[in-house]
Amino acid sequence: MRKWLLLCLLCVVVFTAGAQPLTSSNLPIIVINTGGQTIPDDPKIMADMGIIYNGEGKRNAVTDLFNHYSGKVGIEIRGQSSQQFPMKSYSIELWDNSGKSVDKSLFGLPKESDWVLYAPYTDKTLMRNFLAYTISRELGQWATNCRYVELVIDGDYKGIYVFMERIKRGSGRVPITKMAKTDNTGLAVTGGYIFSIDKEADGWFSAYATPNSKKGQRIQYTYTYPKITDITTEQRNYLQSYVDSFEQKLYSKDFQHPLKGWRSHAEENSFIDYLLVNEVSRNVDGYRLSTYLYKERNQKIVAGPVWDYDLAFRNANYCNGSNTDGWSWQFNQTCPDDFWQVPFWWYQLSLDTAFQGKLRCRWKAVRQNSLSIGRLNTLIDSVVSLTAEARNRHFNRWPVLGKYVWPNPTPIPSDYVSEIDYLKDWLNRRLNWLDNNMPNAGACYDYPASAPEDIQLQASPNPFGNQLVLQIKSKQAFTMPVRIVNGQGQVIYEQQIPIKSGNNQIQLNAQRWPTGLLLFHATDNKHQPIHRVLLHQ
C-alpha cells in the first residue's frame, strides 16, 4: 500500500514538473513522502524514502520499483544562510521503523546512515561543491563523495540535488578511531576527534585575537566528534589543551623550529593542501567558517575535510570573493569589519620559510595533473554532460538563470552555457594569478626570467664560524668552480660544485679553515668571475 501511494504521488509530478515532465532520468530519482508533515530545521521527522537507481549508465523511470532503497528516514532542513532560499537542503538519516539509525551503502559509497541532500540554488553551475571536494580527494585528502540525483518530496518536483556524504567518523569517512566514554586517559584520550571553526560554537574560544580585526574577535571551536552530548570532560580538556598548545607553538618565536614549533602538533602537508583548495576556489568563507579539522589517536592535527564551497569559484559579490587576484587567507585585511575572521594561523604560516618552500613545490607538482586547467575543465564538462537532460526540468522548477540570487556577482550570466563559460574563464585567470604569486622559495624556486643577471650568490653568515652556507640562485644548470684562499694566497678549499637551475643551498664545513679574512672566488655559467670577502671567526 505504501509503495502504491508513493507511486501515485510521483505520477502527479510527471504532469506538474514543467515543460519537460519527469517520466524518466539518467540520474537516480529519490522520492520522499512526509505524510503531509512540514520538514523543520530541527529535529528530524520520520518520512518514507524510495530510490530508483538501475545502475551506472542506465535510465531510471518513475514507474520502476524502489530498487535501491525503500524505507524510513529522518529528515530535517540543513544550512545557515542557505535556509533563506526557496530550494532547501536537507539532512537525512536512514532509519528502521522504530527510528533507529541504519547503515547502508548508497550509490556505491561506504555504508552509513547519515547523508546530505544539497540544494545548488545560488550555485547555478550546480557543481562548486563537487569541484572542491574532487580537487581535495585528488590531492590525497579525504573529502566528501557526491552523486547527482533528482528529488521529489510529497509529489513536488524539487530539481537536481547533490547527494553527499556528511563529515563524520566512520569506515570510509573521516579516518579516525571511535571514541568510547571510557577513553579518558593515556593513549586512548588522544583521539580520534573532529572539531571545527564556525558560527555555532559549543566548544571553546581561541586565546588569540584574529589579525587585523577591529573587535578583538577570537575564533570559536565546535565539537563535531564526539558530539557535545557525548564527549567526556577529560576528552574535552585534552582536545582543548592540544589545540591550545598548537596555537601557542605557532604564535611563539620558535614557530618555525621543526621540533619546538607548530609542526610538533599539526600535519604540515594537510595544511598545504587545505590552503590550495581554498585559494584555487577563492573561497570567501575559507579558513573562517565551515572549517573542519581532525586528530587521530596519537597523531597530529589534520586540516580538513574541506566543506561548503557554494560561494567559492566566483560566486560571492562581497569581500572580493569574485576576484581572480588576492589571497583568501588575507580576508581580515579585505573585510576587517566582518565578525567572522580568519585565525592568525595562515598569517603566521606565510612567514614560515620552510612552509612556503614546500607550498611552492606542491603547487608546481599538482599544476601538472589534478590542478591543471585541462583536468579541471574535464571535471566541469563531465557535470555539464551528466546533468544536461535534468537541467531543463531543474531550471524550469527554479527559474534563476539570468537573475540575481544572493550573493551572485555581476555580470550575471544569462544562461547555463554562459555560467560555465564564466566559470572556466575565471578559473583559468585564477590559476594564472596563483602561478605568478605563489611564494617562490625553497627547493622548487624558479629563477625569474626577467632577472638581468644569470646567477645570484650569497655567502652567509658573514662573519661565519664552523659552517659557511652558499645560497645560489641560477637561471640554468652548470658546474661552478669554487676556490677559497687565505690572506697569503694559499688555497684552503677548491671544488667543482654542480648547480641546478633555481635555488641551491651548499653547506661548506669550515672547521679546519684558518681564521681571519678569506677571499672567495668562483666563475658563473658565462665564465664571469664572482668574488666575495669573508671573515672566519
XYZ file of C-alpha atoms in Angstrom:
537
model
C 0.000 0.000 0.000
C 2.766 2.473 0.929
C 4.567 1.761 -2.370
C 1.350 2.384 -4.333
C 0.726 5.696 -2.545
C 4.242 6.902 -3.268
C 3.866 5.985 -6.924
C 0.612 7.935 -7.085
C 2.364 10.962 -5.630
C 5.099 10.564 -8.214
C 2.542 10.405 -11.023
C 1.421 13.914 -10.030
C 4.999 15.046 -10.540
C 5.061 13.537 -14.023
C 2.429 16.072 -15.079
C 3.472 19.035 -12.928
C 7.263 19.111 -13.169
C 7.133 21.598 -16.029
C 7.665 21.845 -19.763
C 9.609 18.586 -19.709
C 7.823 16.389 -17.155
C 9.765 13.870 -15.118
C 8.955 10.451 -16.530
C 12.468 9.068 -16.536
C 16.013 10.290 -15.981
C 19.626 9.331 -16.490
C 20.060 10.412 -12.840
C 18.828 8.406 -9.851
C 15.380 9.517 -8.635
C 14.784 9.987 -4.905
C 11.185 10.155 -3.671
C 10.366 11.254 -0.106
C 6.889 11.197 1.429
C 6.415 13.031 4.746
C 2.721 12.225 5.030
C 1.894 15.935 4.926
C 4.321 16.987 7.664
C 6.327 20.191 7.470
C 10.061 19.488 7.409
C 11.634 21.513 10.245
C 15.112 22.876 10.790
C 15.416 20.608 13.815
C 14.684 17.908 14.924
C 14.317 15.304 12.180
C 10.864 13.977 11.397
C 10.154 10.455 10.192
C 9.331 10.027 6.499
C 9.343 7.350 3.798
C 12.067 7.390 1.148
C 12.446 5.390 -2.037
C 15.303 5.468 -4.544
C 15.037 4.414 -8.170
C 18.501 3.580 -9.462
C 19.075 0.905 -12.080
C 22.835 1.249 -12.147
C 25.547 3.321 -13.787
C 24.614 4.442 -17.302
C 21.040 3.068 -17.132
C 17.827 5.065 -17.217
C 15.541 5.334 -14.227
C 11.797 5.559 -14.806
C 9.238 6.852 -12.323
C 7.269 3.634 -12.860
C 10.226 1.480 -11.745
C 10.260 -0.086 -8.300
C 12.229 1.491 -5.477
C 15.102 -0.867 -6.141
C 17.986 0.928 -4.387
C 16.357 1.936 -1.107
C 12.847 1.726 0.292
C 12.306 2.531 3.939
C 12.153 5.110 6.698
C 14.336 8.173 7.057
C 14.683 11.050 9.447
C 14.764 14.352 7.567
C 15.378 17.987 8.514
C 16.364 21.228 6.782
C 20.088 21.979 6.973
C 22.301 25.011 6.416
C 22.509 28.558 7.761
C 22.294 31.395 5.221
C 21.041 28.923 2.605
C 17.796 28.438 4.544
C 16.598 31.761 3.108
C 16.319 30.140 -0.350
C 13.085 28.504 -1.516
C 15.068 25.435 -2.563
C 16.105 23.816 0.729
C 18.978 21.500 1.570
C 18.231 18.505 3.784
C 19.972 16.187 6.221
C 18.672 12.649 6.092
C 19.335 9.659 8.295
C 18.359 6.125 7.320
C 16.031 4.704 9.994
C 14.244 1.480 10.770
C 10.559 1.519 11.685
C 11.396 2.377 15.300
C 13.527 5.383 14.356
C 16.884 3.707 14.984
C 19.670 4.576 12.545
C 20.555 2.015 9.862
C 23.831 1.903 7.926
C 23.539 1.207 4.216
C 25.683 1.691 1.133
C 24.022 4.022 -1.353
C 25.290 4.636 -4.895
C 28.385 2.559 -4.226
C 29.544 4.697 -1.299
C 30.649 3.203 2.042
C 27.880 2.138 4.419
C 26.486 4.912 6.613
C 23.195 6.208 7.945
C 23.838 9.986 7.643
C 23.651 11.748 4.281
C 23.075 15.209 2.831
C 20.814 16.358 0.011
C 22.461 19.609 -1.031
C 20.380 22.167 -2.969
C 22.506 24.065 -5.558
C 20.169 27.066 -5.687
C 22.558 30.021 -5.632
C 25.191 27.938 -7.465
C 23.775 27.907 -10.988
C 26.653 25.816 -12.318
C 25.424 23.068 -9.941
C 28.997 21.983 -9.279
C 31.025 24.220 -6.974
C 30.961 21.829 -4.018
C 31.610 18.906 -6.346
C 34.695 20.647 -7.749
C 36.178 21.496 -4.344
C 35.625 18.013 -2.926
C 37.013 16.318 -6.031
C 40.102 18.552 -6.031
C 40.749 17.718 -2.376
C 40.362 13.977 -2.962
C 42.728 14.118 -5.925
C 45.255 15.887 -3.697
C 45.123 12.791 -1.495
C 42.938 14.088 1.347
C 39.659 12.558 2.488
C 36.712 14.554 1.129
C 33.005 14.055 0.659
C 31.841 11.963 -2.296
C 28.963 13.333 -4.392
C 26.235 11.864 -6.594
C 23.753 13.864 -8.693
C 20.078 12.933 -8.275
C 16.605 14.313 -8.953
C 14.413 14.779 -5.888
C 10.648 14.638 -5.295
C 9.121 15.457 -1.903
C 5.400 14.884 -1.299
C 4.701 14.944 -5.019
C 6.595 18.211 -5.560
C 9.476 18.029 -8.019
C 12.440 19.706 -6.281
C 15.029 19.579 -9.066
C 18.653 18.438 -9.226
C 20.251 17.764 -5.859
C 23.735 16.685 -4.877
C 23.591 13.602 -2.690
C 26.645 13.820 -0.428
C 28.437 12.099 2.401
C 28.276 14.042 5.629
C 31.504 14.741 7.531
C 31.515 12.019 10.137
C 33.822 9.476 11.737
C 33.464 6.024 10.288
C 34.671 3.393 7.862
C 35.045 5.168 4.546
C 34.562 8.584 6.132
C 36.947 10.618 8.304
C 39.679 8.087 9.203
C 39.848 8.311 12.999
C 39.385 5.856 15.847
C 35.995 5.506 17.528
C 35.934 7.122 20.972
C 34.288 5.494 23.974
C 33.216 7.302 27.118
C 35.904 5.343 28.938
C 38.712 6.720 26.708
C 39.803 9.334 29.222
C 43.473 8.645 29.966
C 46.736 7.639 28.362
C 46.871 6.919 24.648
C 43.095 6.406 24.426
C 42.231 10.033 25.216
C 44.411 11.324 22.351
C 41.874 10.550 19.618
C 40.078 10.465 17.426
C 38.414 13.870 17.308
C 36.738 16.054 14.706
C 36.292 19.734 15.521
C 35.502 22.852 13.534
C 35.600 26.626 13.306
C 32.139 28.020 12.629
C 29.399 30.344 13.820
C 27.753 27.912 16.203
C 30.318 27.358 18.925
C 29.781 24.757 21.634
C 33.431 24.202 22.411
C 35.861 26.951 23.395
C 37.455 30.173 22.181
C 41.000 30.622 20.924
C 43.316 32.572 23.212
C 44.475 34.714 20.286
C 42.652 37.570 18.594
C 42.264 37.356 14.848
C 44.693 39.556 12.852
C 43.508 42.986 11.655
C 40.109 42.590 13.302
C 38.553 45.712 14.802
C 36.584 43.946 17.517
C 39.209 41.673 19.051
C 37.383 38.561 17.857
C 38.612 35.137 18.803
C 37.746 32.136 16.706
C 35.212 29.704 18.105
C 35.694 25.942 18.149
C 32.890 23.413 17.890
C 32.894 19.750 18.907
C 31.892 17.587 15.944
C 33.022 14.151 17.101
C 32.427 13.139 19.782
C 29.349 15.379 19.879
C 28.887 17.823 22.730
C 26.293 15.461 24.216
C 28.733 12.529 24.171
C 32.200 13.922 24.801
C 33.516 13.478 28.345
C 35.094 16.210 30.452
C 38.508 14.539 30.167
C 38.218 14.359 26.381
C 37.148 17.987 26.139
C 40.053 19.077 28.306
C 42.537 17.045 26.287
C 41.374 18.347 22.903
C 41.300 21.966 24.036
C 44.735 21.642 25.637
C 46.206 20.081 22.497
C 44.766 22.731 20.168
C 45.805 25.499 22.582
C 49.341 24.084 22.564
C 49.342 24.051 18.754
C 48.374 27.730 18.711
C 50.943 28.628 21.377
C 53.716 26.979 19.368
C 52.561 28.619 16.138
C 52.485 32.022 17.847
C 55.890 31.631 19.548
C 59.256 32.946 18.332
C 60.313 29.331 17.651
C 57.275 28.642 15.466
C 59.444 27.540 12.515
C 61.529 25.103 14.544
C 60.856 21.505 13.372
C 60.625 20.187 16.948
C 59.733 23.183 19.121
C 57.377 24.799 16.627
C 53.871 24.119 15.327
C 54.873 21.046 13.290
C 55.047 19.043 16.504
C 51.268 19.360 16.722
C 49.999 19.649 13.135
C 50.380 17.667 9.908
C 52.056 20.157 7.553
C 51.076 18.586 4.220
C 47.378 18.687 5.094
C 47.602 22.421 5.797
C 49.264 22.955 2.417
C 46.551 21.025 0.568
C 43.803 22.763 2.542
C 45.257 26.130 1.547
C 45.413 25.114 -2.118
C 41.719 24.156 -2.290
C 40.685 27.419 -0.629
C 42.944 29.549 -2.810
C 42.162 27.909 -6.151
C 38.444 28.379 -5.401
C 38.955 31.874 -3.861
C 36.577 30.732 -1.119
C 35.192 33.820 0.614
C 34.226 31.682 3.627
C 37.517 29.803 3.616
C 39.503 29.296 6.846
C 36.927 31.151 8.975
C 33.635 29.240 8.565
C 32.802 25.571 7.921
C 36.454 24.837 8.678
C 36.941 21.255 9.845
C 39.972 19.652 11.450
C 40.566 16.224 12.900
C 43.042 14.398 15.098
C 43.629 10.664 15.075
C 44.793 8.797 18.162
C 48.422 9.586 18.975
C 48.643 11.688 15.779
C 48.780 15.378 14.877
C 46.034 17.797 13.799
C 44.964 17.405 10.166
C 43.422 20.353 8.281
C 40.157 19.300 6.650
C 37.980 17.804 5.372
C 37.032 20.685 3.079
C 33.360 21.672 3.271
C 30.860 24.217 1.913
C 32.119 25.815 -1.309
C 28.846 27.070 -2.805
C 30.099 30.683 -2.524
C 33.527 29.900 -3.991
C 34.732 29.893 -7.615
C 33.372 33.403 -8.374
C 30.046 33.215 -6.561
C 30.225 35.938 -3.896
C 29.770 39.669 -4.515
C 31.371 40.764 -1.217
C 34.863 40.907 0.283
C 36.499 40.416 -3.153
C 35.008 36.936 -3.355
C 34.699 37.057 -7.145
C 38.191 38.463 -7.796
C 40.779 36.356 -9.573
C 43.572 38.123 -7.693
C 44.380 38.243 -3.995
C 44.674 35.649 -1.226
C 41.604 34.265 0.526
C 43.634 33.867 3.718
C 44.027 37.668 3.829
C 40.257 38.081 4.323
C 40.761 40.055 7.542
C 42.580 42.794 5.640
C 39.909 42.865 2.949
C 36.935 42.832 5.322
C 38.083 43.843 8.819
C 34.507 44.737 9.833
C 33.173 41.225 9.262
C 32.728 39.491 12.611
C 33.800 36.045 11.361
C 37.521 36.320 10.810
C 40.386 34.088 9.691
C 42.568 32.783 12.571
C 46.143 34.005 12.858
C 47.458 30.621 11.676
C 47.627 31.441 7.991
C 49.293 34.807 8.531
C 51.958 33.109 10.619
C 52.441 30.338 8.056
C 53.090 32.990 5.410
C 56.201 33.870 7.446
C 57.375 30.259 7.721
C 60.081 29.895 5.060
C 60.011 26.089 5.109
C 56.220 26.033 4.738
C 56.405 28.487 1.845
C 59.068 26.380 0.162
C 57.004 23.192 0.473
C 53.928 25.063 -0.739
C 55.880 26.095 -3.842
C 56.926 22.512 -4.568
C 53.423 21.167 -4.012
C 51.929 23.804 -6.294
C 54.352 23.060 -9.117
C 53.643 19.321 -8.821
C 49.835 19.430 -8.745
C 49.634 22.031 -11.527
C 50.819 19.232 -13.826
C 47.877 16.957 -13.007
C 44.978 17.491 -10.572
C 45.161 21.301 -10.778
C 45.920 21.628 -14.470
C 43.346 23.643 -16.373
C 42.796 20.632 -18.609
C 41.884 18.385 -15.685
C 39.581 20.980 -14.128
C 37.815 21.642 -17.431
C 37.315 17.892 -17.807
C 35.604 17.774 -14.389
C 33.400 20.719 -15.337
C 32.462 19.181 -18.672
C 31.609 15.862 -17.002
C 28.963 17.560 -14.841
C 27.658 19.566 -17.799
C 27.178 16.331 -19.727
C 25.730 14.359 -16.800
C 23.093 16.974 -15.919
C 22.184 18.022 -19.492
C 18.777 16.333 -19.532
C 17.719 17.076 -15.955
C 18.790 20.752 -16.114
C 15.768 21.671 -18.227
C 13.438 20.386 -15.511
C 15.572 21.887 -12.755
C 15.688 25.432 -14.140
C 12.008 25.265 -15.076
C 11.289 24.496 -11.410
C 13.765 27.134 -10.228
C 13.946 29.862 -12.939
C 17.064 31.599 -11.609
C 19.235 31.756 -14.739
C 19.999 35.354 -15.652
C 18.590 36.583 -12.317
C 20.305 37.757 -9.160
C 20.307 35.276 -6.289
C 22.272 36.296 -3.207
C 25.230 36.676 -3.392
C 25.818 36.291 -7.151
C 28.394 38.761 -8.509
C 27.867 40.846 -11.607
C 27.769 40.493 -14.510
C 25.218 37.705 -14.119
C 25.411 35.139 -16.946
C 22.214 34.973 -18.977
C 22.041 31.180 -19.387
C 23.691 27.949 -18.304
C 26.200 27.884 -21.147
C 27.349 31.347 -20.092
C 27.555 30.241 -16.452
C 30.025 27.537 -17.494
C 31.960 29.911 -19.754
C 32.304 32.397 -16.883
C 33.433 29.632 -14.510
C 36.072 28.300 -16.907
C 37.392 31.765 -17.752
C 37.520 32.766 -14.075
C 39.258 29.546 -13.101
C 41.890 29.933 -15.809
C 42.647 33.513 -14.741
C 42.719 32.491 -11.078
C 45.252 29.749 -11.753
C 47.412 32.170 -13.726
C 47.384 34.637 -10.833
C 48.399 31.900 -8.424
C 51.187 30.808 -10.792
C 52.584 34.322 -10.686
C 52.107 34.913 -6.964
C 52.743 31.572 -5.284
C 55.759 32.028 -2.958
C 58.926 31.483 -4.982
C 61.103 29.879 -2.333
C 62.807 26.710 -1.231
C 63.960 23.759 -3.294
C 61.466 24.478 -6.083
C 62.465 28.106 -6.555
C 62.256 29.321 -10.169
C 64.810 31.886 -11.224
C 62.966 34.929 -12.618
C 63.243 35.011 -16.398
C 63.294 38.811 -16.239
C 66.348 38.986 -13.952
C 69.233 40.845 -15.686
C 71.920 38.549 -14.248
C 72.090 34.762 -14.650
C 73.182 33.984 -11.104
C 72.797 35.380 -7.586
C 75.195 34.233 -4.866
C 75.169 34.960 -1.159
C 77.622 33.556 1.388
C 76.219 33.511 4.925
C 76.597 34.101 7.720
C 79.406 36.539 7.312
C 81.321 36.543 9.632
C 80.977 32.732 9.907
C 82.096 30.001 12.233
C 82.351 26.264 11.597
C 79.990 26.324 8.630
C 79.602 28.552 5.562
C 76.382 28.371 3.535
C 76.293 29.349 -0.125
C 72.833 30.453 -1.258
C 72.944 30.314 -5.061
C 70.058 31.121 -7.385
C 70.758 30.301 -11.003
C 68.911 30.751 -14.277
C 70.326 27.472 -15.610
C 72.242 24.373 -14.517
C 76.022 24.354 -14.746
C 79.157 23.339 -12.831
C 80.679 26.171 -10.803
C 84.390 26.135 -9.896
C 84.879 27.485 -6.350
C 88.181 28.417 -4.727
C 88.767 29.976 -1.275
C 92.190 31.401 -0.398
C 93.680 32.964 2.718
C 95.433 36.315 3.004
C 98.721 34.802 1.792
C 97.089 33.493 -1.379
C 97.109 29.869 -0.230
C 94.182 27.758 -1.441
C 92.307 26.304 1.538
C 89.285 24.994 -0.380
C 88.727 24.111 -4.041
C 85.822 22.258 -5.619
C 83.713 21.897 -8.772
C 80.144 22.334 -7.469
C 77.148 21.202 -9.582
C 74.499 23.946 -9.657
C 70.908 23.225 -10.673
C 68.507 25.680 -12.207
C 66.639 27.534 -9.453
C 67.542 27.547 -5.777
C 70.715 25.932 -4.417
C 71.992 25.731 -0.865
C 75.519 24.402 -0.381
C 76.933 23.897 3.099
C 80.716 24.017 3.476
C 82.479 22.609 6.540
C 84.892 25.327 7.719
C 86.151 23.740 10.940
C 89.725 23.328 9.630
C 89.899 26.648 7.821
C 92.172 29.364 9.248
C 90.522 32.293 10.970
C 90.690 35.813 9.620
C 89.954 37.326 6.215
C 89.406 34.892 3.345
C 88.760 35.504 -0.337
C 86.027 33.620 -2.212
C 86.473 33.142 -5.971
C 84.047 31.468 -8.376
C 83.035 31.599 -12.042
C 79.446 31.782 -13.299
C 77.945 29.924 -16.272
C 79.274 32.617 -18.652
C 82.787 32.344 -17.174
C 82.433 35.698 -15.422
C 84.276 35.977 -12.083
C 82.455 36.157 -8.736
C 84.364 37.467 -5.733
C 83.408 37.769 -2.047
C 85.364 38.826 1.045
C 84.689 36.506 4.028
C 85.576 36.683 7.714
C 86.160 33.382 9.505
C 85.930 33.716 13.302
